[in-house]
Amino acid sequence: MYKLNFLLYPNVQNYHITKDDSLNVLSNNDTFYSLKKEFLLKYNFNDLKTIDFSKAGVLGLFLDLKGKIAVSKGESEAIIQAAQEYEKLGLEITWLELKKDGSVDLSILEHRKLDYIFISSYVMDTFVKTELKNIKKLNSAKIISNCSANFDEVCDIAIFDCYKLCGYTSSAIVLYNDEFEEQNIANIDSIAVKLTLQALKEQKFNTTNKEIFIKELQEVFKDDLYFFVDYKTTLDYSLHFGLKGIKARELIRTLSLSNVLITNGEGCSLGLSKPSRIIQSMGYDELTSRNAISLSFIEEYSKEDIQKLSKLFYKKYRQIKVLNEQ
């Protein structure tokens, strides 16, 4: 199997859970506190809490912050939905738009008083990088980042999406210093903490496949392939491009029959059957957003493997186009 979608679909492993991993107010919970200490030391934070990484769960996080909040439109679906719900309550959100090149427009930060900014070191789907240190030069607000695909130590609050990291729970781990009250131990998802930490310790990326894939895909697809974003601005273990004249789901489905897994974006991985919201936020229409393909690399492949995959991509692409023309 060629798993080329691991940043958006969990790389599921077998994990061993014991009764010691549970929490009990009548016990000392040594196992959990040991994991918690390890987690906090690894990323240099003072405390952690868990939330359900959904519209409702993240909305609770917004309400706990009690301040002026900005949200990048390049964030995860749960954060975007929570921000929209926050506005429905009559509260203000400052939106950071995406530019046509896929980067986040930061210009509004220079003259806006803010307490918190939800912005990660990468944009969802395209994985265009954002330099968080540049944001610190523009605004004094604390930065809250989804760090599931890349951790940037500049962030003030880090969120790890357990589902995207290991696939077993919808919880997220929130690492912080003094921004929240201590969470009641009975409300902490100790299993999510354990699985997320273990997944992060085992997390690996491949940065050698990308350039070879680009060359081979351009060789076989020629003018049928194009880029929504400059691939040089994206995470080194990701590749985003578009294919003219087809819907991504058609290629996703047919390649899966050959054990090759790709994605259009987060809308696929959440089971929403929606084309990339990120591409639409960049100014493209819904039809064009269906052309988008997002790849991510965890394993190293030989040049021969990549050539074979590129030719398979093109073969299936041509078959789909012929069928669509009939």
C-alpha positions as protocol buffer text, in pm:
chain_id: "A"
residue {
  index: 1
  type: MET
  ca { x: 0 y: 0 z: 0 }
}
residue {
  index: 2
  type: TYR
  ca { x: 114 y: 353 z: -82 }
}
residue {
  index: 3
  type: LYS
  ca { x: -21 y: 584 z: 188 }
}
residue {
  index: 4
  type: LEU
  ca { x: 19 y: 934 z: 46 }
}
residue {
  index: 5
  type: ASN
  ca { x: -238 y: 1107 z: 268 }
}
residue {
  index: 6
  type: PHE
  ca { x: -108 y: 1058 z: 622 }
}
residue {
  index: 7
  type: LEU
  ca { x: -118 y: 1426 z: 723 }
}
residue {
  index: 8
  type: LEU
  ca { x: -496 y: 1428 z: 682 }
}
residue {
  index: 9
  type: TYR
  ca { x: -581 y: 1063 z: 745 }
}
residue {
  index: 10
  type: PRO
  ca { x: -453 y: 894 z: 1063 }
}
residue {
  index: 11
  type: ASN
  ca { x: -166 y: 651 z: 1034 }
}
residue {
  index: 12
  type: VAL
  ca { x: -342 y: 394 z: 1255 }
}
residue {
  index: 13
  type: GLN
  ca { x: -130 y: 166 z: 1473 }
}
residue {
  index: 14
  type: ASN
  ca { x: -203 y: -92 z: 1743 }
}
residue {
  index: 15
  type: TYR
  ca { x: -177 y: 51 z: 2094 }
}
residue {
  index: 16
  type: HIS
  ca { x: -180 y: -129 z: 2428 }
}
residue {
  index: 17
  type: ILE
  ca { x: -421 y: 14 z: 2686 }
}
residue {
  index: 18
  type: THR
  ca { x: -427 y: -107 z: 3047 }
}
residue {
  index: 19
  type: LYS
  ca { x: -633 y: -22 z: 3354 }
}
residue {
  index: 20
  type: ASP
  ca { x: -340 y: 189 z: 3476 }
}
residue {
  index: 21
  type: ASP
  ca { x: -420 y: 435 z: 3196 }
}
residue {
  index: 22
  type: SER
  ca { x: -758 y: 518 z: 3349 }
}
residue {
  index: 23
  type: LEU
  ca { x: -814 y: 808 z: 3589 }
}
residue {
  index: 24
  type: ASN
  ca { x: -956 y: 769 z: 3939 }
}
residue {
  index: 25
  type: VAL
  ca { x: -1004 y: 1045 z: 4194 }
}
residue {
  index: 26
  type: LEU
  ca { x: -931 y: 792 z: 4470 }
}
residue {
  index: 27
  type: SER
  ca { x: -593 y: 688 z: 4329 }
}
residue {
  index: 28
  type: ASN
  ca { x: -267 y: 878 z: 4275 }
}
residue {
  index: 29
  type: ASN
  ca { x: -289 y: 840 z: 3892 }
}
residue {
  index: 30
  type: ASP
  ca { x: 89 y: 803 z: 3867 }
}
residue {
  index: 31
  type: THR
  ca { x: 78 y: 666 z: 3511 }
}
residue {
  index: 32
  type: PHE
  ca { x: -115 y: 966 z: 3380 }
}
residue {
  index: 33
  type: TYR
  ca { x: 94 y: 1224 z: 3564 }
}
residue {
  index: 34
  type: SER
  ca { x: 410 y: 1065 z: 3431 }
}
residue {
  index: 35
  type: LEU
  ca { x: 276 y: 1089 z: 3074 }
}
residue {
  index: 36
  type: LYS
  ca { x: 163 y: 1445 z: 3134 }
}
residue {
  index: 37
  type: LYS
  ca { x: 505 y: 1547 z: 3263 }
}
residue {
  index: 38
  type: GLU
  ca { x: 675 y: 1387 z: 2963 }
}
residue {
  index: 39
  type: PHE
  ca { x: 437 y: 1562 z: 2722 }
}
residue {
  index: 40
  type: LEU
  ca { x: 489 y: 1903 z: 2882 }
}
residue {
  index: 41
  type: LEU
  ca { x: 868 y: 1867 z: 2896 }
}
residue {
  index: 42
  type: LYS
  ca { x: 881 y: 1760 z: 2531 }
}
residue {
  index: 43
  type: TYR
  ca { x: 716 y: 2082 z: 2414 }
}
residue {
  index: 44
  type: ASN
  ca { x: 807 y: 2314 z: 2703 }
}
residue {
  index: 45
  type: PHE
  ca { x: 462 y: 2401 z: 2840 }
}
residue {
  index: 46
  type: ASN
  ca { x: 330 y: 2421 z: 3196 }
}
residue {
  index: 47
  type: ASP
  ca { x: -4 y: 2240 z: 3172 }
}
residue {
  index: 48
  type: LEU
  ca { x: -243 y: 2058 z: 2940 }
}
residue {
  index: 49
  type: LYS
  ca { x: -613 y: 2000 z: 2895 }
}
residue {
  index: 50
  type: THR
  ca { x: -819 y: 1795 z: 2653 }
}
residue {
  index: 51
  type: ILE
  ca { x: -1115 y: 1908 z: 2445 }
}
residue {
  index: 52
  type: ASP
  ca { x: -1337 y: 1748 z: 2185 }
}
residue {
  index: 53
  type: PHE
  ca { x: -1191 y: 1869 z: 1856 }
}
residue {
  index: 54
  type: SER
  ca { x: -1527 y: 1966 z: 1709 }
}
residue {
  index: 55
  type: LYS
  ca { x: -1732 y: 2282 z: 1661 }
}
residue {
  index: 56
  type: ALA
  ca { x: -1872 y: 2256 z: 2014 }
}
residue {
  index: 57
  type: GLY
  ca { x: -1544 y: 2162 z: 2178 }
}
residue {
  index: 58
  type: VAL
  ca { x: -1341 y: 2440 z: 2017 }
}
residue {
  index: 59
  type: LEU
  ca { x: -1622 y: 2691 z: 2081 }
}
residue {
  index: 60
  type: GLY
  ca { x: -1576 y: 2617 z: 2451 }
}
residue {
  index: 61
  type: LEU
  ca { x: -1207 y: 2697 z: 2408 }
}
residue {
  index: 62
  type: PHE
  ca { x: -1296 y: 3031 z: 2244 }
}
residue {
  index: 63
  type: LEU
  ca { x: -1528 y: 3121 z: 2531 }
}
residue {
  index: 64
  type: ASP
  ca { x: -1266 y: 3029 z: 2792 }
}
residue {
  index: 65
  type: LEU
  ca { x: -1013 y: 3267 z: 2635 }
}
residue {
  index: 66
  type: LYS
  ca { x: -1215 y: 3582 z: 2711 }
}
residue {
  index: 67
  type: GLY
  ca { x: -1040 y: 3819 z: 2473 }
}
residue {
  index: 68
  type: LYS
  ca { x: -1025 y: 3959 z: 2122 }
}
residue {
  index: 69
  type: ILE
  ca { x: -967 y: 3673 z: 1881 }
}
residue {
  index: 70
  type: ALA
  ca { x: -844 y: 3646 z: 1522 }
}
residue {
  index: 71
  type: VAL
  ca { x: -871 y: 3327 z: 1316 }
}
residue {
  index: 72
  type: SER
  ca { x: -687 y: 3234 z: 998 }
}
residue {
  index: 73
  type: LYS
  ca { x: -907 y: 3086 z: 726 }
}
residue {
  index: 74
  type: GLY
  ca { x: -631 y: 2831 z: 674 }
}
residue {
  index: 75
  type: GLU
  ca { x: -715 y: 2649 z: 998 }
}
residue {
  index: 76
  type: SER
  ca { x: -887 y: 2313 z: 1057 }
}
residue {
  index: 77
  type: GLU
  ca { x: -1260 y: 2274 z: 997 }
}
residue {
  index: 78
  type: ALA
  ca { x: -1336 y: 2247 z: 1369 }
}
residue {
  index: 79
  type: ILE
  ca { x: -1171 y: 2583 z: 1440 }
}
residue {
  index: 80
  type: ILE
  ca { x: -1346 y: 2756 z: 1148 }
}
residue {
  index: 81
  type: GLN
  ca { x: -1687 y: 2620 z: 1249 }
}
residue {
  index: 82
  type: ALA
  ca { x: -1631 y: 2719 z: 1613 }
}
residue {
  index: 83
  type: ALA
  ca { x: -1536 y: 3073 z: 1508 }
}
residue {
  index: 84
  type: GLN
  ca { x: -1851 y: 3102 z: 1297 }
}
residue {
  index: 85
  type: GLU
  ca { x: -2060 y: 2982 z: 1592 }
}
residue {
  index: 86
  type: TYR
  ca { x: -1881 y: 3233 z: 1816 }
}
residue {
  index: 87
  type: GLU
  ca { x: -1993 y: 3510 z: 1579 }
}
residue {
  index: 88
  type: LYS
  ca { x: -2353 y: 3385 z: 1595 }
}
residue {
  index: 89
  type: LEU
  ca { x: -2340 y: 3451 z: 1969 }
}
residue {
  index: 90
  type: GLY
  ca { x: -2280 y: 3818 z: 1888 }
}
residue {
  index: 91
  type: LEU
  ca { x: -1907 y: 3805 z: 1959 }
}
residue {
  index: 92
  type: GLU
  ca { x: -1642 y: 3937 z: 1723 }
}
residue {
  index: 93
  type: ILE
  ca { x: -1389 y: 3739 z: 1521 }
}
residue {
  index: 94
  type: THR
  ca { x: -1119 y: 3904 z: 1310 }
}
residue {
  index: 95
  type: TRP
  ca { x: -1071 y: 3686 z: 1003 }
}
residue {
  index: 96
  type: LEU
  ca { x: -731 y: 3648 z: 838 }
}
residue {
  index: 97
  type: GLU
  ca { x: -799 y: 3583 z: 470 }
}
residue {
  index: 98
  type: LEU
  ca { x: -600 y: 3360 z: 238 }
}
residue {
  index: 99
  type: LYS
  ca { x: -427 y: 3516 z: -60 }
}
residue {
  index: 100
  type: LYS
  ca { x: -443 y: 3376 z: -412 }
}
residue {
  index: 101
  type: ASP
  ca { x: -99 y: 3219 z: -360 }
}
residue {
  index: 102
  type: GLY
  ca { x: -226 y: 3028 z: -55 }
}
residue {
  index: 103
  type: SER
  ca { x: -46 y: 3230 z: 210 }
}
residue {
  index: 104
  type: VAL
  ca { x: -225 y: 3399 z: 499 }
}
residue {
  index: 105
  type: ASP
  ca { x: -283 y: 3774 z: 464 }
}
residue {
  index: 106
  type: LEU
  ca { x: -129 y: 3920 z: 780 }
}
residue {
  index: 107
  type: SER
  ca { x: -166 y: 4289 z: 693 }
}
residue {
  index: 108
  type: ILE
  ca { x: -460 y: 4345 z: 930 }
}
residue {
  index: 109
  type: LEU
  ca { x: -246 y: 4243 z: 1228 }
}
residue {
  index: 110
  type: GLU
  ca { x: -39 y: 4562 z: 1213 }
}
residue {
  index: 111
  type: HIS
  ca { x: -326 y: 4784 z: 1325 }
}
residue {
  index: 112
  type: ARG
  ca { x: -562 y: 4553 z: 1514 }
}
residue {
  index: 113
  type: LYS
  ca { x: -556 y: 4508 z: 1892 }
}
residue {
  index: 114
  type: LEU
  ca { x: -586 y: 4134 z: 1960 }
}
residue {
  index: 115
  type: ASP
  ca { x: -538 y: 3896 z: 2251 }
}
residue {
  index: 116
  type: TYR
  ca { x: -526 y: 3564 z: 2063 }
}
residue {
  index: 117
  type: ILE
  ca { x: -463 y: 3454 z: 1705 }
}
residue {
  index: 118
  type: PHE
  ca { x: -556 y: 3107 z: 1583 }
}
residue {
  index: 119
  type: ILE
  ca { x: -292 y: 3047 z: 1319 }
}
residue {
  index: 120
  type: SER
  ca { x: -68 y: 2746 z: 1259 }
}
residue {
  index: 121
  type: SER
  ca { x: 273 y: 2710 z: 1100 }
}
residue {
  index: 122
  type: TYR
  ca { x: 100 y: 2564 z: 794 }
}
residue {
  index: 123
  type: VAL
  ca { x: -227 y: 2608 z: 606 }
}
residue {
  index: 124
  type: MET
  ca { x: -456 y: 2305 z: 602 }
}
residue {
  index: 125
  type: ASP
  ca { x: -479 y: 2103 z: 275 }
}
residue {
  index: 126
  type: THR
  ca { x: -207 y: 2291 z: 83 }
}
residue {
  index: 127
  type: PHE
  ca { x: 43 y: 2290 z: 374 }
}
residue {
  index: 128
  type: VAL
  ca { x: 177 y: 2630 z: 274 }
}
residue {
  index: 129
  type: LYS
  ca { x: 413 y: 2736 z: 553 }
}
residue {
  index: 130
  type: THR
  ca { x: 351 y: 3036 z: 779 }
}
residue {
  index: 131
  type: GLU
  ca { x: 641 y: 3188 z: 972 }
}
residue {
  index: 132
  type: LEU
  ca { x: 499 y: 3244 z: 1318 }
}
residue {
  index: 133
  type: LYS
  ca { x: 798 y: 3456 z: 1419 }
}
residue {
  index: 134
  type: ASN
  ca { x: 687 y: 3715 z: 1161 }
}
residue {
  index: 135
  type: ILE
  ca { x: 347 y: 3737 z: 1331 }
}
residue {
  index: 136
  type: LYS
  ca { x: 515 y: 3819 z: 1661 }
}
residue {
  index: 137
  type: LYS
  ca { x: 672 y: 4121 z: 1490 }
}
residue {
  index: 138
  type: LEU
  ca { x: 329 y: 4246 z: 1381 }
}
residue {
  index: 139
  type: ASN
  ca { x: 115 y: 4182 z: 1688 }
}
residue {
  index: 140
  type: SER
  ca { x: 156 y: 4108 z: 2059 }
}
residue {
  index: 141
  type: ALA
  ca { x: -133 y: 3858 z: 2067 }
}
residue {
  index: 142
  type: LYS
  ca { x: -74 y: 3503 z: 2184 }
}
residue {
  index: 143
  type: ILE
  ca { x: -57 y: 3251 z: 1900 }
}
residue {
  index: 144
  type: ILE
  ca { x: -267 y: 2933 z: 1914 }
}
residue {
  index: 145
  type: SER
  ca { x: -154 y: 2669 z: 1665 }
}
residue {
  index: 146
  type: ASN
  ca { x: -260 y: 2328 z: 1545 }
}
residue {
  index: 147
  type: CYS
  ca { x: 75 y: 2148 z: 1565 }
}
residue {
  index: 148
  type: SER
  ca { x: -34 y: 1804 z: 1443 }
}
residue {
  index: 149
  type: ALA
  ca { x: 167 y: 1821 z: 1118 }
}
residue {
  index: 150
  type: ASN
  ca { x: 440 y: 2059 z: 1233 }
}
residue {
  index: 151
  type: PHE
  ca { x: 534 y: 2206 z: 1572 }
}
residue {
  index: 152
  type: ASP
  ca { x: 665 y: 2561 z: 1583 }
}
residue {
  index: 153
  type: GLU
  ca { x: 804 y: 2656 z: 1924 }
}
residue {
  index: 154
  type: VAL
  ca { x: 700 y: 3019 z: 1868 }
}
residue {
  index: 155
  type: CYS
  ca { x: 335 y: 2933 z: 1940 }
}
residue {
  index: 156
  type: ASP
  ca { x: 198 y: 3018 z: 2285 }
}
residue {
  index: 157
  type: ILE
  ca { x: -72 y: 2748 z: 2292 }
}
residue {
  index: 158
  type: ALA
  ca { x: -33 y: 2421 z: 2101 }
}
residue {
  index: 159
  type: ILE
  ca { x: -316 y: 2196 z: 1984 }
}
residue {
  index: 160
  type: PHE
  ca { x: -262 y: 1833 z: 1882 }
}
residue {
  index: 161
  type: ASP
  ca { x: -546 y: 1665 z: 1694 }
}
residue {
  index: 162
  type: CYS
  ca { x: -557 y: 1307 z: 1821 }
}
residue {
  index: 163
  type: TYR
  ca { x: -772 y: 1184 z: 1530 }
}
residue {
  index: 164
  type: LYS
  ca { x: -523 y: 1302 z: 1267 }
}
residue {
  index: 165
  type: LEU
  ca { x: -230 y: 1166 z: 1465 }
}
residue {
  index: 166
  type: CYS
  ca { x: -358 y: 821 z: 1559 }
}
residue {
  index: 167
  type: GLY
  ca { x: -723 y: 783 z: 1457 }
}
residue {
  index: 168
  type: TYR
  ca { x: -874 y: 659 z: 1784 }
}
residue {
  index: 169
  type: THR
  ca { x: -1051 y: 957 z: 1937 }
}
residue {
  index: 170
  type: SER
  ca { x: -1193 y: 1297 z: 1845 }
}
residue {
  index: 171
  type: SER
  ca { x: -1016 y: 1465 z: 2136 }
}
residue {
  index: 172
  type: ALA
  ca { x: -740 y: 1721 z: 2105 }
}
residue {
  index: 173
  type: ILE
  ca { x: -460 y: 1793 z: 2351 }
}
residue {
  index: 174
  type: VAL
  ca { x: -415 y: 2161 z: 2436 }
}
residue {
  index: 175
  type: LEU
  ca { x: -77 y: 2261 z: 2581 }
}
residue {
  index: 176
  type: TYR
  ca { x: -65 y: 2598 z: 2756 }
}
residue {
  index: 177
  type: ASN
  ca { x: 104 y: 2799 z: 3029 }
}
residue {
  index: 178
  type: ASP
  ca { x: -133 y: 3023 z: 3227 }
}
residue {
  index: 179
  type: GLU
  ca { x: -417 y: 3093 z: 2981 }
}
residue {
  index: 180
  type: PHE
  ca { x: -674 y: 2850 z: 3127 }
}
residue {
  index: 181
  type: GLU
  ca { x: -789 y: 2724 z: 3463 }
}
residue {
  index: 182
  type: GLU
  ca { x: -669 y: 2375 z: 3557 }
}
residue {
  index: 183
  type: GLN
  ca { x: -900 y: 2112 z: 3410 }
}
residue {
  index: 184
  type: ASN
  ca { x: -1090 y: 1879 z: 3642 }
}
residue {
  index: 185
  type: ILE
  ca { x: -910 y: 1545 z: 3624 }
}
residue {
  index: 186
  type: ALA
  ca { x: -1240 y: 1365 z: 3567 }
}
residue {
  index: 187
  type: ASN
  ca { x: -1280 y: 1559 z: 3241 }
}
residue {
  index: 188
  type: ILE
  ca { x: -937 y: 1478 z: 3100 }
}
residue {
  index: 189
  type: ASP
  ca { x: -922 y: 1220 z: 2822 }
}
residue {
  index: 190
  type: SER
  ca { x: -622 y: 1029 z: 2954 }
}
residue {
  index: 191
  type: ILE
  ca { x: -632 y: 778 z: 2667 }
}
residue {
  index: 192
  type: ALA
  ca { x: -609 y: 1062 z: 2414 }
}
residue {
  index: 193
  type: VAL
  ca { x: -308 y: 1201 z: 2601 }
}
residue {
  index: 194
  type: LYS
  ca { x: -134 y: 863 z: 2592 }
}
residue {
  index: 195
  type: LEU
  ca { x: -211 y: 787 z: 2227 }
}
residue {
  index: 196
  type: THR
  ca { x: -123 y: 1135 z: 2107 }
}
residue {
  index: 197
  type: LEU
  ca { x: 210 y: 1141 z: 2287 }
}
residue {
  index: 198
  type: GLN
  ca { x: 298 y: 796 z: 2157 }
}
residue {
  index: 199
  type: ALA
  ca { x: 200 y: 895 z: 1801 }
}
residue {
  index: 200
  type: LEU
  ca { x: 411 y: 1211 z: 1822 }
}
residue {
  index: 201
  type: LYS
  ca { x: 712 y: 1015 z: 1948 }
}
residue {
  index: 202
  type: GLU
  ca { x: 677 y: 780 z: 1651 }
}
residue {
  index: 203
  type: GLN
  ca { x: 595 y: 1054 z: 1399 }
}
residue {
  index: 204
  type: LYS
  ca { x: 829 y: 1067 z: 1102 }
}
residue {
  index: 205
  type: PHE
  ca { x: 838 y: 1240 z: 766 }
}
residue {
  index: 206
  type: ASN
  ca { x: 1013 y: 1187 z: 435 }
}
residue {
  index: 207
  type: THR
  ca { x: 1158 y: 1492 z: 261 }
}
residue {
  index: 208
  type: THR
  ca { x: 1333 y: 1323 z: -33 }
}
residue {
  index: 209
  type: ASN
  ca { x: 1027 y: 1211 z: -232 }
}
residue {
  index: 210
  type: LYS
  ca { x: 885 y: 1553 z: -311 }
}
residue {
  index: 211
  type: GLU
  ca { x: 1123 y: 1676 z: -580 }
}
residue {
  index: 212
  type: ILE
  ca { x: 1122 y: 1340 z: -758 }
}
residue {
  index: 213
  type: PHE
  ca { x: 742 y: 1327 z: -755 }
}
residue {
  index: 214
  type: ILE
  ca { x: 721 y: 1678 z: -902 }
}
residue {
  index: 215
  type: LYS
  ca { x: 957 y: 1591 z: -1186 }
}
residue {
  index: 216
  type: GLU
  ca { x: 788 y: 1261 z: -1269 }
}
residue {
  index: 217
  type: LEU
  ca { x: 432 y: 1397 z: -1249 }
}
residue {
  index: 218
  type: GLN
  ca { x: 522 y: 1692 z: -1472 }
}
residue {
  index: 219
  type: GLU
  ca { x: 683 y: 1451 z: -1717 }
}
residue {
  index: 220
  type: VAL
  ca { x: 370 y: 1239 z: -1763 }
}
residue {
  index: 221
  type: PHE
  ca { x: 91 y: 1495 z: -1714 }
}
residue {
  index: 222
  type: LYS
  ca { x: 253 y: 1791 z: -1890 }
}
residue {
  index: 223
  type: ASP
  ca { x: -6 y: 2072 z: -1928 }
}
residue {
  index: 224
  type: ASP
  ca { x: -279 y: 1872 z: -1752 }
}
residue {
  index: 225
  type: LEU
  ca { x: -105 y: 1934 z: -1419 }
}
residue {
  index: 226
  type: TYR
  ca { x: -88 y: 2273 z: -1250 }
}
residue {
  index: 227
  type: PHE
  ca { x: -12 y: 2416 z: -907 }
}
residue {
  index: 228
  type: PHE
  ca { x: -248 y: 2617 z: -686 }
}
residue {
  index: 229
  type: VAL
  ca { x: 48 y: 2710 z: -464 }
}
residue {
  index: 230
  type: ASP
  ca { x: 423 y: 2728 z: -511 }
}
residue {
  index: 231
  type: TYR
  ca { x: 542 y: 2386 z: -397 }
}
residue {
  index: 232
  type: LYS
  ca { x: 860 y: 2546 z: -261 }
}
residue {
  index: 233
  type: THR
  ca { x: 650 y: 2728 z: 2 }
}
residue {
  index: 234
  type: THR
  ca { x: 491 y: 2410 z: 142 }
}
residue {
  index: 235
  type: LEU
  ca { x: 606 y: 2162 z: 407 }
}
residue {
  index: 236
  type: ASP
  ca { x: 893 y: 1954 z: 271 }
}
residue {
  index: 237
  type: TYR
  ca { x: 699 y: 1631 z: 318 }
}
residue {
  index: 238
  type: SER
  ca { x: 388 y: 1747 z: 131 }
}
residue {
  index: 239
  type: LEU
  ca { x: 290 y: 1817 z: -230 }
}
residue {
  index: 240
  type: HIS
  ca { x: -21 y: 1994 z: -356 }
}
residue {
  index: 241
  type: PHE
  ca { x: -132 y: 2025 z: -718 }
}
residue {
  index: 242
  type: GLY
  ca { x: -434 y: 2027 z: -948 }
}
residue {
  index: 243
  type: LEU
  ca { x: -538 y: 1806 z: -1240 }
}
residue {
  index: 244
  type: LYS
  ca { x: -746 y: 1963 z: -1514 }
}
residue {
  index: 245
  type: GLY
  ca { x: -1087 y: 1835 z: -1611 }
}
residue {
  index: 246
  type: ILE
  ca { x: -1162 y: 1580 z: -1338 }
}
residue {
  index: 247
  type: LYS
  ca { x: -1293 y: 1570 z: -983 }
}
residue {
  index: 248
  type: ALA
  ca { x: -1041 y: 1460 z: -722 }
}
residue {
  index: 249
  type: ARG
  ca { x: -1283 y: 1210 z: -572 }
}
residue {
  index: 250
  type: GLU
  ca { x: -1285 y: 1016 z: -901 }
}
residue {
  index: 251
  type: LEU
  ca { x: -909 y: 971 z: -887 }
}
residue {
  index: 252
  type: ILE
  ca { x: -912 y: 908 z: -512 }
}
residue {
  index: 253
  type: ARG
  ca { x: -1160 y: 624 z: -550 }
}
residue {
  index: 254
  type: THR
  ca { x: -1000 y: 456 z: -849 }
}
residue {
  index: 255
  type: LEU
  ca { x: -647 y: 476 z: -706 }
}
residue {
  index: 256
  type: SER
  ca { x: -766 y: 328 z: -377 }
}
residue {
  index: 257
  type: LEU
  ca { x: -852 y: 11 z: -569 }
}
residue {
  index: 258
  type: SER
  ca { x: -480 y: -10 z: -651 }
}
residue {
  index: 259
  type: ASN
  ca { x: -391 y: 50 z: -283 }
}
residue {
  index: 260
  type: VAL
  ca { x: -275 y: 407 z: -347 }
}
residue {
  index: 261
  type: LEU
  ca { x: -424 y: 655 z: -98 }
}
residue {
  index: 262
  type: ILE
  ca { x: -445 y: 1026 z: -177 }
}
residue {
  index: 263
  type: THR
  ca { x: -679 y: 1310 z: -74 }
}
residue {
  index: 264
  type: ASN
  ca { x: -837 y: 1637 z: -186 }
}
residue {
  index: 265
  type: GLY
  ca { x: -813 y: 1789 z: 161 }
}
residue {
  index: 266
  type: GLU
  ca { x: -957 y: 1789 z: 511 }
}
residue {
  index: 267
  type: GLY
  ca { x: -1313 y: 1762 z: 378 }
}
residue {
  index: 268
  type: CYS
  ca { x: -1225 y: 1411 z: 263 }
}
residue {
  index: 269
  type: SER
  ca { x: -1061 y: 1299 z: 586 }
}
residue {
  index: 270
  type: LEU
  ca { x: -1354 y: 1416 z: 799 }
}
residue {
  index: 271
  type: GLY
  ca { x: -1599 y: 1225 z: 582 }
}
residue {
  index: 272
  type: LEU
  ca { x: -1775 y: 1544 z: 473 }
}
residue {
  index: 273
  type: SER
  ca { x: -1757 y: 1465 z: 99 }
}
residue {
  index: 274
  type: LYS
  ca { x: -1680 y: 1831 z: 38 }
}
residue {
  index: 275
  type: PRO
  ca { x: -1412 y: 1975 z: -192 }
}
residue {
  index: 276
  type: SER
  ca { x: -1128 y: 2172 z: -38 }
}
residue {
  index: 277
  type: ARG
  ca { x: -1256 y: 2473 z: 157 }
}
residue {
  index: 278
  type: ILE
  ca { x: -901 y: 2607 z: 161 }
}
residue {
  index: 279
  type: ILE
  ca { x: -882 y: 2632 z: -219 }
}
residue {
  index: 280
  type: GLN
  ca { x: -1217 y: 2811 z: -223 }
}
residue {
  index: 281
  type: SER
  ca { x: -1091 y: 3051 z: 46 }
}
residue {
  index: 282
  type: MET
  ca { x: -803 y: 3135 z: -189 }
}
residue {
  index: 283
  type: GLY
  ca { x: -1056 y: 3269 z: -439 }
}
residue {
  index: 284
  type: TYR
  ca { x: -1127 y: 2966 z: -659 }
}
residue {
  index: 285
  type: ASP
  ca { x: -1477 y: 2840 z: -732 }
}
residue {
  index: 286
  type: GLU
  ca { x: -1606 y: 2508 z: -601 }
}
residue {
  index: 287
  type: LEU
  ca { x: -1563 y: 2330 z: -935 }
}
residue {
  index: 288
  type: THR
  ca { x: -1196 y: 2426 z: -955 }
}
residue {
  index: 289
  type: SER
  ca { x: -1140 y: 2323 z: -593 }
}
residue {
  index: 290
  type: ARG
  ca { x: -1239 y: 1970 z: -696 }
}
residue {
  index: 291
  type: ASN
  ca { x: -924 y: 1951 z: -911 }
}
residue {
  index: 292
  type: ALA
  ca { x: -699 y: 1967 z: -605 }
}
residue {
  index: 293
  type: ILE
  ca { x: -482 y: 1674 z: -494 }
}
residue {
  index: 294
  type: SER
  ca { x: -287 y: 1672 z: -167 }
}
residue {
  index: 295
  type: LEU
  ca { x: -4 y: 1425 z: -105 }
}
residue {
  index: 296
  type: SER
  ca { x: 212 y: 1374 z: 203 }
}
residue {
  index: 297
  type: PHE
  ca { x: 513 y: 1149 z: 248 }
}
residue {
  index: 298
  type: ILE
  ca { x: 605 y: 927 z: 540 }
}
residue {
  index: 299
  type: GLU
  ca { x: 795 y: 647 z: 366 }
}
residue {
  index: 300
  type: GLU
  ca { x: 1094 y: 674 z: 133 }
}
residue {
  index: 301
  type: TYR
  ca { x: 1024 y: 550 z: -219 }
}
residue {
  index: 302
  type: SER
  ca { x: 1275 y: 465 z: -488 }
}
residue {
  index: 303
  type: LYS
  ca { x: 1280 y: 661 z: -812 }
}
residue {
  index: 304
  type: GLU
  ca { x: 1138 y: 353 z: -983 }
}
residue {
  index: 305
  type: ASP
  ca { x: 847 y: 341 z: -737 }
}
residue {
  index: 306
  type: ILE
  ca { x: 771 y: 707 z: -796 }
}
residue {
  index: 307
  type: GLN
  ca { x: 787 y: 663 z: -1173 }
}
residue {
  index: 308
  type: LYS
  ca { x: 548 y: 370 z: -1146 }
}
residue {
  index: 309
  type: LEU
  ca { x: 310 y: 569 z: -927 }
}
residue {
  index: 310
  type: SER
  ca { x: 319 y: 870 z: -1158 }
}
residue {
  index: 311
  type: LYS
  ca { x: 236 y: 654 z: -1459 }
}
residue {
  index: 312
  type: LEU
  ca { x: -47 y: 489 z: -1263 }
}
residue {
  index: 313
  type: PHE
  ca { x: -182 y: 834 z: -1171 }
}
residue {
  index: 314
  type: TYR
  ca { x: -181 y: 933 z: -1536 }
}
residue {
  index: 315
  type: LYS
  ca { x: -334 y: 607 z: -1658 }
}
residue {
  index: 316
  type: LYS
  ca { x: -627 y: 639 z: -1417 }
}
residue {
  index: 317
  type: TYR
  ca { x: -658 y: 1009 z: -1499 }
}
residue {
  index: 318
  type: ARG
  ca { x: -687 y: 939 z: -1872 }
}
residue {
  index: 319
  type: GLN
  ca { x: -942 y: 662 z: -1811 }
}
residue {
  index: 320
  type: ILE
  ca { x: -1157 y: 898 z: -1603 }
}
residue {
  index: 321
  type: LYS
  ca { x: -1140 y: 1172 z: -1866 }
}
residue {
  index: 322
  type: VAL
  ca { x: -1241 y: 932 z: -2145 }
}
residue {
  index: 323
  type: LEU
  ca { x: -1536 y: 801 z: -1942 }
}
residue {
  index: 324
  type: ASN
  ca { x: -1646 y: 1155 z: -1859 }
}
residue {
  index: 325
  type: GLU
  ca { x: -1641 y: 1252 z: -2226 }
}
residue {
  index: 326
  type: GLN
  ca { x: -1875 y: 972 z: -2331 }
}
